[in-house]
PDB file of N, CA and C in Angstrom:
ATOM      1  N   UNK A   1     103.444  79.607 -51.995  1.00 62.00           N
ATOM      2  CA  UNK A   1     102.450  80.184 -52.861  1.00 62.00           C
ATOM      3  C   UNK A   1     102.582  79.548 -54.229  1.00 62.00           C
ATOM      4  N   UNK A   2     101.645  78.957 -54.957  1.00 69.00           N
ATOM      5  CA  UNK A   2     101.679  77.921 -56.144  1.00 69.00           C
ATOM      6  C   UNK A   2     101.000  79.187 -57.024  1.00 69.00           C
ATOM      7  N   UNK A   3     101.853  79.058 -58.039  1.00 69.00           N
ATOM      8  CA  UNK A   3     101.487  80.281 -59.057  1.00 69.00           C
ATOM      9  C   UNK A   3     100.831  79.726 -60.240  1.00 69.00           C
ATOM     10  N   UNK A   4      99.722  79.728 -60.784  1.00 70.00           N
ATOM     11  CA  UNK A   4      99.116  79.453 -62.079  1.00 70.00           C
ATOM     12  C   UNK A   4     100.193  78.679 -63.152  1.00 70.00           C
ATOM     13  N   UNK A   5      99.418  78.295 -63.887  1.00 70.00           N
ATOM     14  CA  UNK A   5     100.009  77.504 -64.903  1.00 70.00           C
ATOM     15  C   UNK A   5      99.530  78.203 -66.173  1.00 70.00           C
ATOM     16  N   UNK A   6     100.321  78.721 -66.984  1.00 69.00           N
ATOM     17  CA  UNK A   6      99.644  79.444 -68.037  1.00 69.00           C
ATOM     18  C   UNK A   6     100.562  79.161 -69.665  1.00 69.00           C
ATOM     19  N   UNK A   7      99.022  78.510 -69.946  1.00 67.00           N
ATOM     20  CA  UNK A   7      99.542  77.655 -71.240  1.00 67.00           C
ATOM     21  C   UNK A   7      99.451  78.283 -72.813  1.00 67.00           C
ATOM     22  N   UNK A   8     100.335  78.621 -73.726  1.00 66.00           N
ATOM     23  CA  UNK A   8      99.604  79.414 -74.604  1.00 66.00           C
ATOM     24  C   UNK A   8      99.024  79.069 -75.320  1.00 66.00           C
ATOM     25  N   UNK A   9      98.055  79.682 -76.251  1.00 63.00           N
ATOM     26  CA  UNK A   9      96.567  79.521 -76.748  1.00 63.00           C
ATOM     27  C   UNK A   9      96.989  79.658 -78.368  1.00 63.00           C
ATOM     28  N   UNK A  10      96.785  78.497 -79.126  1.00 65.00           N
ATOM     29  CA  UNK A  10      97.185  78.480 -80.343  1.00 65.00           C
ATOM     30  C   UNK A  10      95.952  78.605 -81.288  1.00 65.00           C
ATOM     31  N   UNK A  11      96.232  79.500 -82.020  1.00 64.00           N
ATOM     32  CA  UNK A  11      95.336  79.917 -82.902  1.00 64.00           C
ATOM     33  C   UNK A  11      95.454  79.098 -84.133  1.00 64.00           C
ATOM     34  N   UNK A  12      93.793  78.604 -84.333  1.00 65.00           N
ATOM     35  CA  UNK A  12      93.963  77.459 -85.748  1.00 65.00           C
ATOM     36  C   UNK A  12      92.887  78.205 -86.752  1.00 65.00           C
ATOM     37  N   UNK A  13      93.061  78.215 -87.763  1.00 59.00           N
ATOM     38  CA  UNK A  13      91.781  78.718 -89.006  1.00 59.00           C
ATOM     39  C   UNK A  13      91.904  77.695 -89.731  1.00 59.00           C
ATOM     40  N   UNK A  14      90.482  77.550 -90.499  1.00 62.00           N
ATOM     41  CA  UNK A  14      90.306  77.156 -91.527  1.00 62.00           C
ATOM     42  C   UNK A  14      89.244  78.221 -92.796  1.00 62.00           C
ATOM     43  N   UNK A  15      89.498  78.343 -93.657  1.00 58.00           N
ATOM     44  CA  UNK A  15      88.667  78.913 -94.312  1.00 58.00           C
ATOM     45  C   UNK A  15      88.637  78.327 -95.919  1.00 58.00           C
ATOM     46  N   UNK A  16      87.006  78.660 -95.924  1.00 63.00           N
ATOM     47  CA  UNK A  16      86.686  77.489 -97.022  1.00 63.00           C
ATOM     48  C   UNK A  16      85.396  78.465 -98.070  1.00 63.00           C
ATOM     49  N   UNK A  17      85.449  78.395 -99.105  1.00 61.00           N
ATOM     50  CA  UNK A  17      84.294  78.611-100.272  1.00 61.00           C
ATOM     51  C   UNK A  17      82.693  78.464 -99.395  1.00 61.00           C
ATOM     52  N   UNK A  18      82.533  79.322 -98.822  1.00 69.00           N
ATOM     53  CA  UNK A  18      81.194  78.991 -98.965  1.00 69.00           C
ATOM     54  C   UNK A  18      79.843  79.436 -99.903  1.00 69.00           C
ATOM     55  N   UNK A  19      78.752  78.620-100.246  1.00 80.00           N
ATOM     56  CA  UNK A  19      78.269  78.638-101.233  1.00 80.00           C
ATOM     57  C   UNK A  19      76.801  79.670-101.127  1.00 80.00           C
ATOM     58  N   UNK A  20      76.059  80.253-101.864  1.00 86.00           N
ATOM     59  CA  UNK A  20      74.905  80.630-101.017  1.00 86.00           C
ATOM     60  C   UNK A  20      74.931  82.473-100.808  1.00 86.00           C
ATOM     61  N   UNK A  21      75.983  82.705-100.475  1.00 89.00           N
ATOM     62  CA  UNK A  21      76.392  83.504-100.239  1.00 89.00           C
ATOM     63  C   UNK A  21      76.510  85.226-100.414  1.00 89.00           C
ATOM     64  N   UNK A  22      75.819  85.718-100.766  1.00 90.00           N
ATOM     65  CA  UNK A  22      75.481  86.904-101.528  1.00 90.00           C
ATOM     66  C   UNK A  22      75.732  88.488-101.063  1.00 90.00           C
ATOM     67  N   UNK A  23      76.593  89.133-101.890  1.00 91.00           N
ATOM     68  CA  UNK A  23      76.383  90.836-101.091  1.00 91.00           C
ATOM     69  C   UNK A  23      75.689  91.586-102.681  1.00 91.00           C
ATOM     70  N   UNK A  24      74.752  92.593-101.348  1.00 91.00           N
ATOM     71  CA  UNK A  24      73.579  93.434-102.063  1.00 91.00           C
ATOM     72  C   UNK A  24      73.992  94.601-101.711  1.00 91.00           C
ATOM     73  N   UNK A  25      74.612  95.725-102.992  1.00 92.00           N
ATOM     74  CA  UNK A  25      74.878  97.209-102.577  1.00 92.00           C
ATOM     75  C   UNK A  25      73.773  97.824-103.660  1.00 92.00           C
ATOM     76  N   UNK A  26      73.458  98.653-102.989  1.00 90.00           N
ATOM     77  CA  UNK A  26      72.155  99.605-102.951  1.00 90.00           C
ATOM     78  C   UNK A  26      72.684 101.466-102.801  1.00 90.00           C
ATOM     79  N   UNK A  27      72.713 102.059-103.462  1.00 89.00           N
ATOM     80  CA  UNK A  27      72.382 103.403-103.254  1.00 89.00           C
ATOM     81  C   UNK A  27      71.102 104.302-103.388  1.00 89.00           C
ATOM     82  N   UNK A  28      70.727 105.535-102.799  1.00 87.00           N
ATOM     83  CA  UNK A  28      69.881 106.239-103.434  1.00 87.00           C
ATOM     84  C   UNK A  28      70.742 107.850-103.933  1.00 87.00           C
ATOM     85  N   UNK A  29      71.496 107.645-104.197  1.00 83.00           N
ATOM     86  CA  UNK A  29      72.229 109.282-105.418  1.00 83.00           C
ATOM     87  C   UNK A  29      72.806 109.336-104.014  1.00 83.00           C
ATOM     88  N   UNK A  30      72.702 109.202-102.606  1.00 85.00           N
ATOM     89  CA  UNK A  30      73.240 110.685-101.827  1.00 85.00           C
ATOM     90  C   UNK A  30      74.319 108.702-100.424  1.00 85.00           C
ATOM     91  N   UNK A  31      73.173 108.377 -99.876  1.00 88.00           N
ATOM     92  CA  UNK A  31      73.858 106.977 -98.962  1.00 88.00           C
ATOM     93  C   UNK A  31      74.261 106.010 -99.783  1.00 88.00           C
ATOM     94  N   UNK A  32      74.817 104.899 -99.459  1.00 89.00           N
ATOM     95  CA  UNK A  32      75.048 104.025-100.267  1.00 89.00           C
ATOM     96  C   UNK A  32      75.190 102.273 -99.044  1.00 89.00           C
ATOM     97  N   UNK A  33      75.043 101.927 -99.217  1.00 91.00           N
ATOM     98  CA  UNK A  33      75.215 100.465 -98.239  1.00 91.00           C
ATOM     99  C   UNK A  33      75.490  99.342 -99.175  1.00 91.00           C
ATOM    100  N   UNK A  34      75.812  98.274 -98.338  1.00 92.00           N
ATOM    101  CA  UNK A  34      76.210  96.359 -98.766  1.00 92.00           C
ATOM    102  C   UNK A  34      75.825  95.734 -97.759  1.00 92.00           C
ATOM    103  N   UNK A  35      74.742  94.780 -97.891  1.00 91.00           N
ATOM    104  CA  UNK A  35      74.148  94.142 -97.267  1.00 91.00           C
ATOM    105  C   UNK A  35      74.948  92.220 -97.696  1.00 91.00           C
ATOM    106  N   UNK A  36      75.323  92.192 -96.833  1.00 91.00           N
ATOM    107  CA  UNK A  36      76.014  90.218 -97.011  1.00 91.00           C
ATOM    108  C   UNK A  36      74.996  89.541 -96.366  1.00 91.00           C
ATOM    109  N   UNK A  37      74.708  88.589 -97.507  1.00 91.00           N
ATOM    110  CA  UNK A  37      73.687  87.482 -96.404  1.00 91.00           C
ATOM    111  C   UNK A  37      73.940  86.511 -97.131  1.00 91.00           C
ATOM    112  N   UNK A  38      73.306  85.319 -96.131  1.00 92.00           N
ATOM    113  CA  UNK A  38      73.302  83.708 -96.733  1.00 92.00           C
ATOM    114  C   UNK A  38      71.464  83.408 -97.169  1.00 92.00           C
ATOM    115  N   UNK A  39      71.404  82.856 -98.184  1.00 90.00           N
ATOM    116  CA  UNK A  39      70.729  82.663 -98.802  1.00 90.00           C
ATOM    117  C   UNK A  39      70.329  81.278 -99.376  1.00 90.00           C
ATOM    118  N   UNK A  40      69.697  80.038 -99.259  1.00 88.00           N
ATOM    119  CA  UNK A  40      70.019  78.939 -99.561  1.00 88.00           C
ATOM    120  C   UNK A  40      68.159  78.646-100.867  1.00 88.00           C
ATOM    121  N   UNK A  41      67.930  78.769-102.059  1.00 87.00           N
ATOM    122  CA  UNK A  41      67.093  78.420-102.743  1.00 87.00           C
ATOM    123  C   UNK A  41      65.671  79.381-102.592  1.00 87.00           C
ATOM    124  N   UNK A  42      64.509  79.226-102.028  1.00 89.00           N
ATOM    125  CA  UNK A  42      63.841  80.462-101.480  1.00 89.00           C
ATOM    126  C   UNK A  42      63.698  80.620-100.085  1.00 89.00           C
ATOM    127  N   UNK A  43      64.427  80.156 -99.174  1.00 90.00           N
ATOM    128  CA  UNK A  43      64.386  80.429 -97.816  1.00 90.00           C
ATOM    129  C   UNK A  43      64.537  81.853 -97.704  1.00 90.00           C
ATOM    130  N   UNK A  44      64.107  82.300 -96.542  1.00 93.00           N
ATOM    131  CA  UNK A  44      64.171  83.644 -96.123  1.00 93.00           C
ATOM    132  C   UNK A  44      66.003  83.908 -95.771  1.00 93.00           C
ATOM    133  N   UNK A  45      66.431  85.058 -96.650  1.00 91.00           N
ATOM    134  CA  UNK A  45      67.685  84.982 -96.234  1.00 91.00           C
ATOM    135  C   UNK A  45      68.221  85.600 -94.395  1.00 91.00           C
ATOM    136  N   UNK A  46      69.401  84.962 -94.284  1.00 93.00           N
ATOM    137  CA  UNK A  46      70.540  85.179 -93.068  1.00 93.00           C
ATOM    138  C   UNK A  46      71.082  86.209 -93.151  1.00 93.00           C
ATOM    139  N   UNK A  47      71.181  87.669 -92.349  1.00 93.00           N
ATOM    140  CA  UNK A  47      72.251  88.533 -92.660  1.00 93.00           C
ATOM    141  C   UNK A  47      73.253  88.443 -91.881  1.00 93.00           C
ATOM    142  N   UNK A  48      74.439  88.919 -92.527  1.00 93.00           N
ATOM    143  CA  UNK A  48      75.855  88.103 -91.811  1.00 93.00           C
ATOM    144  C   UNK A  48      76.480  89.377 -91.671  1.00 93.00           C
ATOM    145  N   UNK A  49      76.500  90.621 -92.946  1.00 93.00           N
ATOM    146  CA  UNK A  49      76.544  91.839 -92.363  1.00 93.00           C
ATOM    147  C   UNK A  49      76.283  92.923 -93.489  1.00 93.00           C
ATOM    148  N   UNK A  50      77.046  93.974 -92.706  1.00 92.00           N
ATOM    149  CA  UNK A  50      76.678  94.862 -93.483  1.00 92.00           C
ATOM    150  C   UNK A  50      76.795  95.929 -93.070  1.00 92.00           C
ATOM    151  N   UNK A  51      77.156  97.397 -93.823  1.00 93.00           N
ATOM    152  CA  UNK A  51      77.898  98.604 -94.303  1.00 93.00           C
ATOM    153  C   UNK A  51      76.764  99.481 -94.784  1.00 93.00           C
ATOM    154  N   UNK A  52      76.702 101.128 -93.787  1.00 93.00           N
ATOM    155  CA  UNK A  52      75.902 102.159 -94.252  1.00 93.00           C
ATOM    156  C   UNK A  52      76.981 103.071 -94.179  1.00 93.00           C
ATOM    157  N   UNK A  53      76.695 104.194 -95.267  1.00 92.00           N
ATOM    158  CA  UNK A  53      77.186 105.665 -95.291  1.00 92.00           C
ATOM    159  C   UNK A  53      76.011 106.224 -95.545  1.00 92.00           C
ATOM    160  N   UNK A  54      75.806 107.487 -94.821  1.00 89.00           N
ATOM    161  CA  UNK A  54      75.042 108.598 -95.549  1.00 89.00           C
ATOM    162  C   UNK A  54      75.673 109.583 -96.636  1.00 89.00           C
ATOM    163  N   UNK A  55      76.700 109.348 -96.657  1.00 82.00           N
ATOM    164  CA  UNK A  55      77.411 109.910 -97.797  1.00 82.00           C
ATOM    165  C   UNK A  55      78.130 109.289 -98.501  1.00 82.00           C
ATOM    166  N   UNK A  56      78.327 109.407-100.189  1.00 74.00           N
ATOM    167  CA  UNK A  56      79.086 108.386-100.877  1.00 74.00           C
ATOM    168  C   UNK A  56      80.385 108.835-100.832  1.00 74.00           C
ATOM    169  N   UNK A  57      80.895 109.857-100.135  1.00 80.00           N
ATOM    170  CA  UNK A  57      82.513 109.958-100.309  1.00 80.00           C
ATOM    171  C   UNK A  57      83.114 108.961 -99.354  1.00 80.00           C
ATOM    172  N   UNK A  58      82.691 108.352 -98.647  1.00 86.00           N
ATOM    173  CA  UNK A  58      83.066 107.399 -97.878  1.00 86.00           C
ATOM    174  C   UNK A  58      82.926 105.962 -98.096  1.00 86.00           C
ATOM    175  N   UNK A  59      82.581 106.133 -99.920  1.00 90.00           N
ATOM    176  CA  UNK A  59      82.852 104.026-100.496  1.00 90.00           C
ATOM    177  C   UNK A  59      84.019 104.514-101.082  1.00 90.00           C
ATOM    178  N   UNK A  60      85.047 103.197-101.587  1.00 91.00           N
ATOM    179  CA  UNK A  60      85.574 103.127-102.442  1.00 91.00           C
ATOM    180  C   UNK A  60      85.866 101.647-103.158  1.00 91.00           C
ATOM    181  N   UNK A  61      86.081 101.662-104.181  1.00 93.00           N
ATOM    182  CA  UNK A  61      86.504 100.355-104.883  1.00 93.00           C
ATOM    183  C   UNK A  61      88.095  99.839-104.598  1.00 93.00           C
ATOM    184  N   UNK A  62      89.094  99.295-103.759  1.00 93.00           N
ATOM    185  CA  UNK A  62      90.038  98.938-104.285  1.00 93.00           C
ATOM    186  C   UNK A  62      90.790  97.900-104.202  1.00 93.00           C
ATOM    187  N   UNK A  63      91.779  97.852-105.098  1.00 93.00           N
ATOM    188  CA  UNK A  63      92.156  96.794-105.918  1.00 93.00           C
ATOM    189  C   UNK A  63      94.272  96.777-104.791  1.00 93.00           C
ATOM    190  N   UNK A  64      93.699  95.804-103.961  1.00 89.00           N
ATOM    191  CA  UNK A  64      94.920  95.032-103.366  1.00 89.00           C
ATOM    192  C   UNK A  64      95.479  93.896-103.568  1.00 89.00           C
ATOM    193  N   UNK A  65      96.715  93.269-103.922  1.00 87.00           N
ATOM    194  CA  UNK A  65      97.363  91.789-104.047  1.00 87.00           C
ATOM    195  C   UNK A  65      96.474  90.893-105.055  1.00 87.00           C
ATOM    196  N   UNK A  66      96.113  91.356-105.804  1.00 88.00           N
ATOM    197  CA  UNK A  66      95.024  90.827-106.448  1.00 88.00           C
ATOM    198  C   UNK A  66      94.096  90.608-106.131  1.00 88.00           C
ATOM    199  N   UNK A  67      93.072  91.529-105.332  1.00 92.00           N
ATOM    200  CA  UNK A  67      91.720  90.999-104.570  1.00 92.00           C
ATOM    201  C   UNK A  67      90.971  92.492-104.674  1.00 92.00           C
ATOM    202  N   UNK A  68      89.916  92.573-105.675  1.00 93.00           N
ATOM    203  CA  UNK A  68      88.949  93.617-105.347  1.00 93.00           C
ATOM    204  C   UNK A  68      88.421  93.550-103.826  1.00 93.00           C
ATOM    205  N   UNK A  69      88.209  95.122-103.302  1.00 93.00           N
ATOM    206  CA  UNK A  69      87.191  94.733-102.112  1.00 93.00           C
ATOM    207  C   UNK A  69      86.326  96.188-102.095  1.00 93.00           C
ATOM    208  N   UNK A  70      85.162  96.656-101.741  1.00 93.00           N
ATOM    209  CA  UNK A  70      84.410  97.242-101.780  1.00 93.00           C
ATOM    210  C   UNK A  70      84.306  98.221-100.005  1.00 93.00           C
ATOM    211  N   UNK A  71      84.923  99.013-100.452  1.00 93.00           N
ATOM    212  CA  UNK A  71      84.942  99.597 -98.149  1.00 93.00           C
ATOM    213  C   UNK A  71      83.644 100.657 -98.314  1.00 93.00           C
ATOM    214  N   UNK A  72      82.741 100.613 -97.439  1.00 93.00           N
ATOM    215  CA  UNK A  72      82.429 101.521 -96.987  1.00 93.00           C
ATOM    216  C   UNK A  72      82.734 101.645 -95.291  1.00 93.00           C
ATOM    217  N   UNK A  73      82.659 102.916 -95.589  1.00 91.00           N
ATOM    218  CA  UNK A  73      83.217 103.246 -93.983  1.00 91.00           C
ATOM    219  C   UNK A  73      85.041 102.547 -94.128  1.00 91.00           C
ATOM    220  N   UNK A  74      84.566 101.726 -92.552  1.00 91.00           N
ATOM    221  CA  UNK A  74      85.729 101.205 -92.592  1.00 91.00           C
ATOM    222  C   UNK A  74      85.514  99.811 -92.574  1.00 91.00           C
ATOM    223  N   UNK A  75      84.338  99.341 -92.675  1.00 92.00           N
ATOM    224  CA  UNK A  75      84.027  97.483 -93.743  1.00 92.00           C
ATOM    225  C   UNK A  75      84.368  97.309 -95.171  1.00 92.00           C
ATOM    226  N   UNK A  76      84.706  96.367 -94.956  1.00 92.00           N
ATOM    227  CA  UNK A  76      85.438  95.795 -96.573  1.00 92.00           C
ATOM    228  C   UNK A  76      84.552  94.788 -96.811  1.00 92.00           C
ATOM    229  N   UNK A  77      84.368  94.666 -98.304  1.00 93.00           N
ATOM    230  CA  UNK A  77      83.723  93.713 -98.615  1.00 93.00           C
ATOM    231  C   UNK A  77      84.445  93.160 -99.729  1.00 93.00           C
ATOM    232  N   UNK A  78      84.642  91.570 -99.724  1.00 91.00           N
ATOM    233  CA  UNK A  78      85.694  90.825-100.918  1.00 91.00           C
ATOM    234  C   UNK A  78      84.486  91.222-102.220  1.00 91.00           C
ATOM    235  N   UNK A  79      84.968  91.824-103.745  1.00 91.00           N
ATOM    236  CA  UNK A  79      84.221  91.326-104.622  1.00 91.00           C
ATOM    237  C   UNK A  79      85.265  90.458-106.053  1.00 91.00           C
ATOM    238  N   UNK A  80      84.132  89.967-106.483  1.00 90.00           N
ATOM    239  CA  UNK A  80      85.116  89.384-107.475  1.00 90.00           C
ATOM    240  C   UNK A  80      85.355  90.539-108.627  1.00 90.00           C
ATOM    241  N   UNK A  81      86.769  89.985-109.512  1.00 91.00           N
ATOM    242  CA  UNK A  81      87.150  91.011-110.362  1.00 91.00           C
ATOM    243  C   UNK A  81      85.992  91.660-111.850  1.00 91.00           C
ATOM    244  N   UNK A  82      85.123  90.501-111.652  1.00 91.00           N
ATOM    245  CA  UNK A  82      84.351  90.759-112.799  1.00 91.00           C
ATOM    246  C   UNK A  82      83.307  91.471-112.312  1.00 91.00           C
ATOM    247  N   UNK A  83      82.928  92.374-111.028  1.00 91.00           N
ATOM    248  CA  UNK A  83      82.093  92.752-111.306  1.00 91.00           C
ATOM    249  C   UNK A  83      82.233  94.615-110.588  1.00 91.00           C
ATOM    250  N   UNK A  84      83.836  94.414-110.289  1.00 90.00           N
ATOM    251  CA  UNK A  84      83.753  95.796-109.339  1.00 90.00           C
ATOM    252  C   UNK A  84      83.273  96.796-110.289  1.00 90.00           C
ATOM    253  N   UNK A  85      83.775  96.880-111.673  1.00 92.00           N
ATOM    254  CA  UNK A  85      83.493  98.177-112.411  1.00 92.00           C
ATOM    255  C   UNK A  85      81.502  98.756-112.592  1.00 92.00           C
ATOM    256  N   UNK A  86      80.815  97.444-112.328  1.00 91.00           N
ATOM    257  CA  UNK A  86      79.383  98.290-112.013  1.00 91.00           C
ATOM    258  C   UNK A  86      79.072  98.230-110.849  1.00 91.00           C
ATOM    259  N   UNK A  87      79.601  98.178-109.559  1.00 91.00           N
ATOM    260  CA  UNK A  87      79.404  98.483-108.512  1.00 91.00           C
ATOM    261  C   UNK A  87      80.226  99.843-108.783  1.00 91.00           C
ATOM    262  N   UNK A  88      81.272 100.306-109.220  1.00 90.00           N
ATOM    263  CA  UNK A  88      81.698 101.267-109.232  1.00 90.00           C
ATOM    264  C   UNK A  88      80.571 102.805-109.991  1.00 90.00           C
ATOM    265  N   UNK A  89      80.429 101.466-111.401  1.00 90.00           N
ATOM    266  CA  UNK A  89      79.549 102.621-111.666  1.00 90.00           C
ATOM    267  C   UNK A  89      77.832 102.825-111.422  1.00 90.00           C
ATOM    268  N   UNK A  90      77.330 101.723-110.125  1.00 90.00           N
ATOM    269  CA  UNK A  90      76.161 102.241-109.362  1.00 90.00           C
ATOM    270  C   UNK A  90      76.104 103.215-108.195  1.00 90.00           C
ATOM    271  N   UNK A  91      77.625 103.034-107.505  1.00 89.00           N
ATOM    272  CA  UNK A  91      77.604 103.828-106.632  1.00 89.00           C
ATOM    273  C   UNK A  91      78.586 105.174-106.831  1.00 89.00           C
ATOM    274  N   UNK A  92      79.026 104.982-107.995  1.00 88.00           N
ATOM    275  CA  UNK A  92      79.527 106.685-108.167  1.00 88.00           C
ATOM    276  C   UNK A  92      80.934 106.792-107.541  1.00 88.00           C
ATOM    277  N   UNK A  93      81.345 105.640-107.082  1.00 87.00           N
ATOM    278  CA  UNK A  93      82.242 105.752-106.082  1.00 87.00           C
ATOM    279  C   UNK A  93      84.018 105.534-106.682  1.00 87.00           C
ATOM    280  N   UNK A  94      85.077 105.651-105.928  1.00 87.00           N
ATOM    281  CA  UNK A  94      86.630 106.239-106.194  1.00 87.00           C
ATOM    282  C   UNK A  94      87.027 104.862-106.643  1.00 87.00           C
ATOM    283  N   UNK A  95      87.848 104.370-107.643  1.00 92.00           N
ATOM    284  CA  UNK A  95      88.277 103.049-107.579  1.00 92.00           C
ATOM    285  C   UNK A  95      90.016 103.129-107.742  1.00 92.00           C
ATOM    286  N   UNK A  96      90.178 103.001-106.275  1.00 91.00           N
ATOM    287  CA  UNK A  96      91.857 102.762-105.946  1.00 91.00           C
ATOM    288  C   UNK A  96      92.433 101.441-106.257  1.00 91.00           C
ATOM    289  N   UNK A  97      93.826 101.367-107.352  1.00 87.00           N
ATOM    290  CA  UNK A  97      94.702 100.506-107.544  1.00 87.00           C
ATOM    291  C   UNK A  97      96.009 100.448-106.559  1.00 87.00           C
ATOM    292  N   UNK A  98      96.285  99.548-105.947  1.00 79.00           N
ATOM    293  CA  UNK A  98      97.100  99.470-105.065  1.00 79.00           C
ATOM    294  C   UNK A  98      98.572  99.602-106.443  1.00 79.00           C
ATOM    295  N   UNK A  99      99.596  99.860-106.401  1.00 70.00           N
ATOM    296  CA  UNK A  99     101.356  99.317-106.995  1.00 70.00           C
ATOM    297  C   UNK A  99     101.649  98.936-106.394  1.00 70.00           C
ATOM    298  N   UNK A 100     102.280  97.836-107.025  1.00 64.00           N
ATOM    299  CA  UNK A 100     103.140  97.022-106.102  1.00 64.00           C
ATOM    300  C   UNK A 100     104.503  97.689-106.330  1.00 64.00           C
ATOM    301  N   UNK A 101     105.258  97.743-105.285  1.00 61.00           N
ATOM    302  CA  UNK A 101     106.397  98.536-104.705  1.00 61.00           C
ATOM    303  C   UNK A 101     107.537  97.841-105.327  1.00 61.00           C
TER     304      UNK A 101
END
């Protein structure tokens, strides 16, 4: 009986700046969402993804290893440092600082 040959599977990444790139958070007082899409000049944009709550106790702003990120639910979204404080203050939402230990 000849038994399989089983080879392991090496995992490679690359990750790179891409340009174009845009997230759109939107509330109305009560839901709140982030819409990510690609966008290239006036083409019709790409959506790549994106985050609903019907309730805003479920965003928060926070601040890990040096990297803002924006969760609703349980999606994260990277933002840069210059702009979490008015996403914070459009969506009303908690802004957690990680300590470092």
């Amino acid at each position: 009986m000849s038994h399989p040959i089983i080879k392991k599977i090496q995992r490679q990444t690359f990750t790179t700046l891409v340009r174009n790139v845009k997230l759109n958070v939107w509330t109305d007082g009560q839901s709140c969402a982030a819409h990510l899409f690609f966008q290239r000049g006036d083409q019709t944009p790409t959506p790549v993804a994106y985050a609903i709550s019907h309730t805003s106790d479920r965003c928060r702003l926070q601040k890990a290893q040096d990297q803002w990120s924006l969760w609703i639910g349980s999606a994260a979204f990277e933002i840069s440092e210059k702009d979490y404080q008015a996403i914070a203050d459009l969506l009303g939402c908690a802004v957690v600082q990680e300590v470092a230990a």
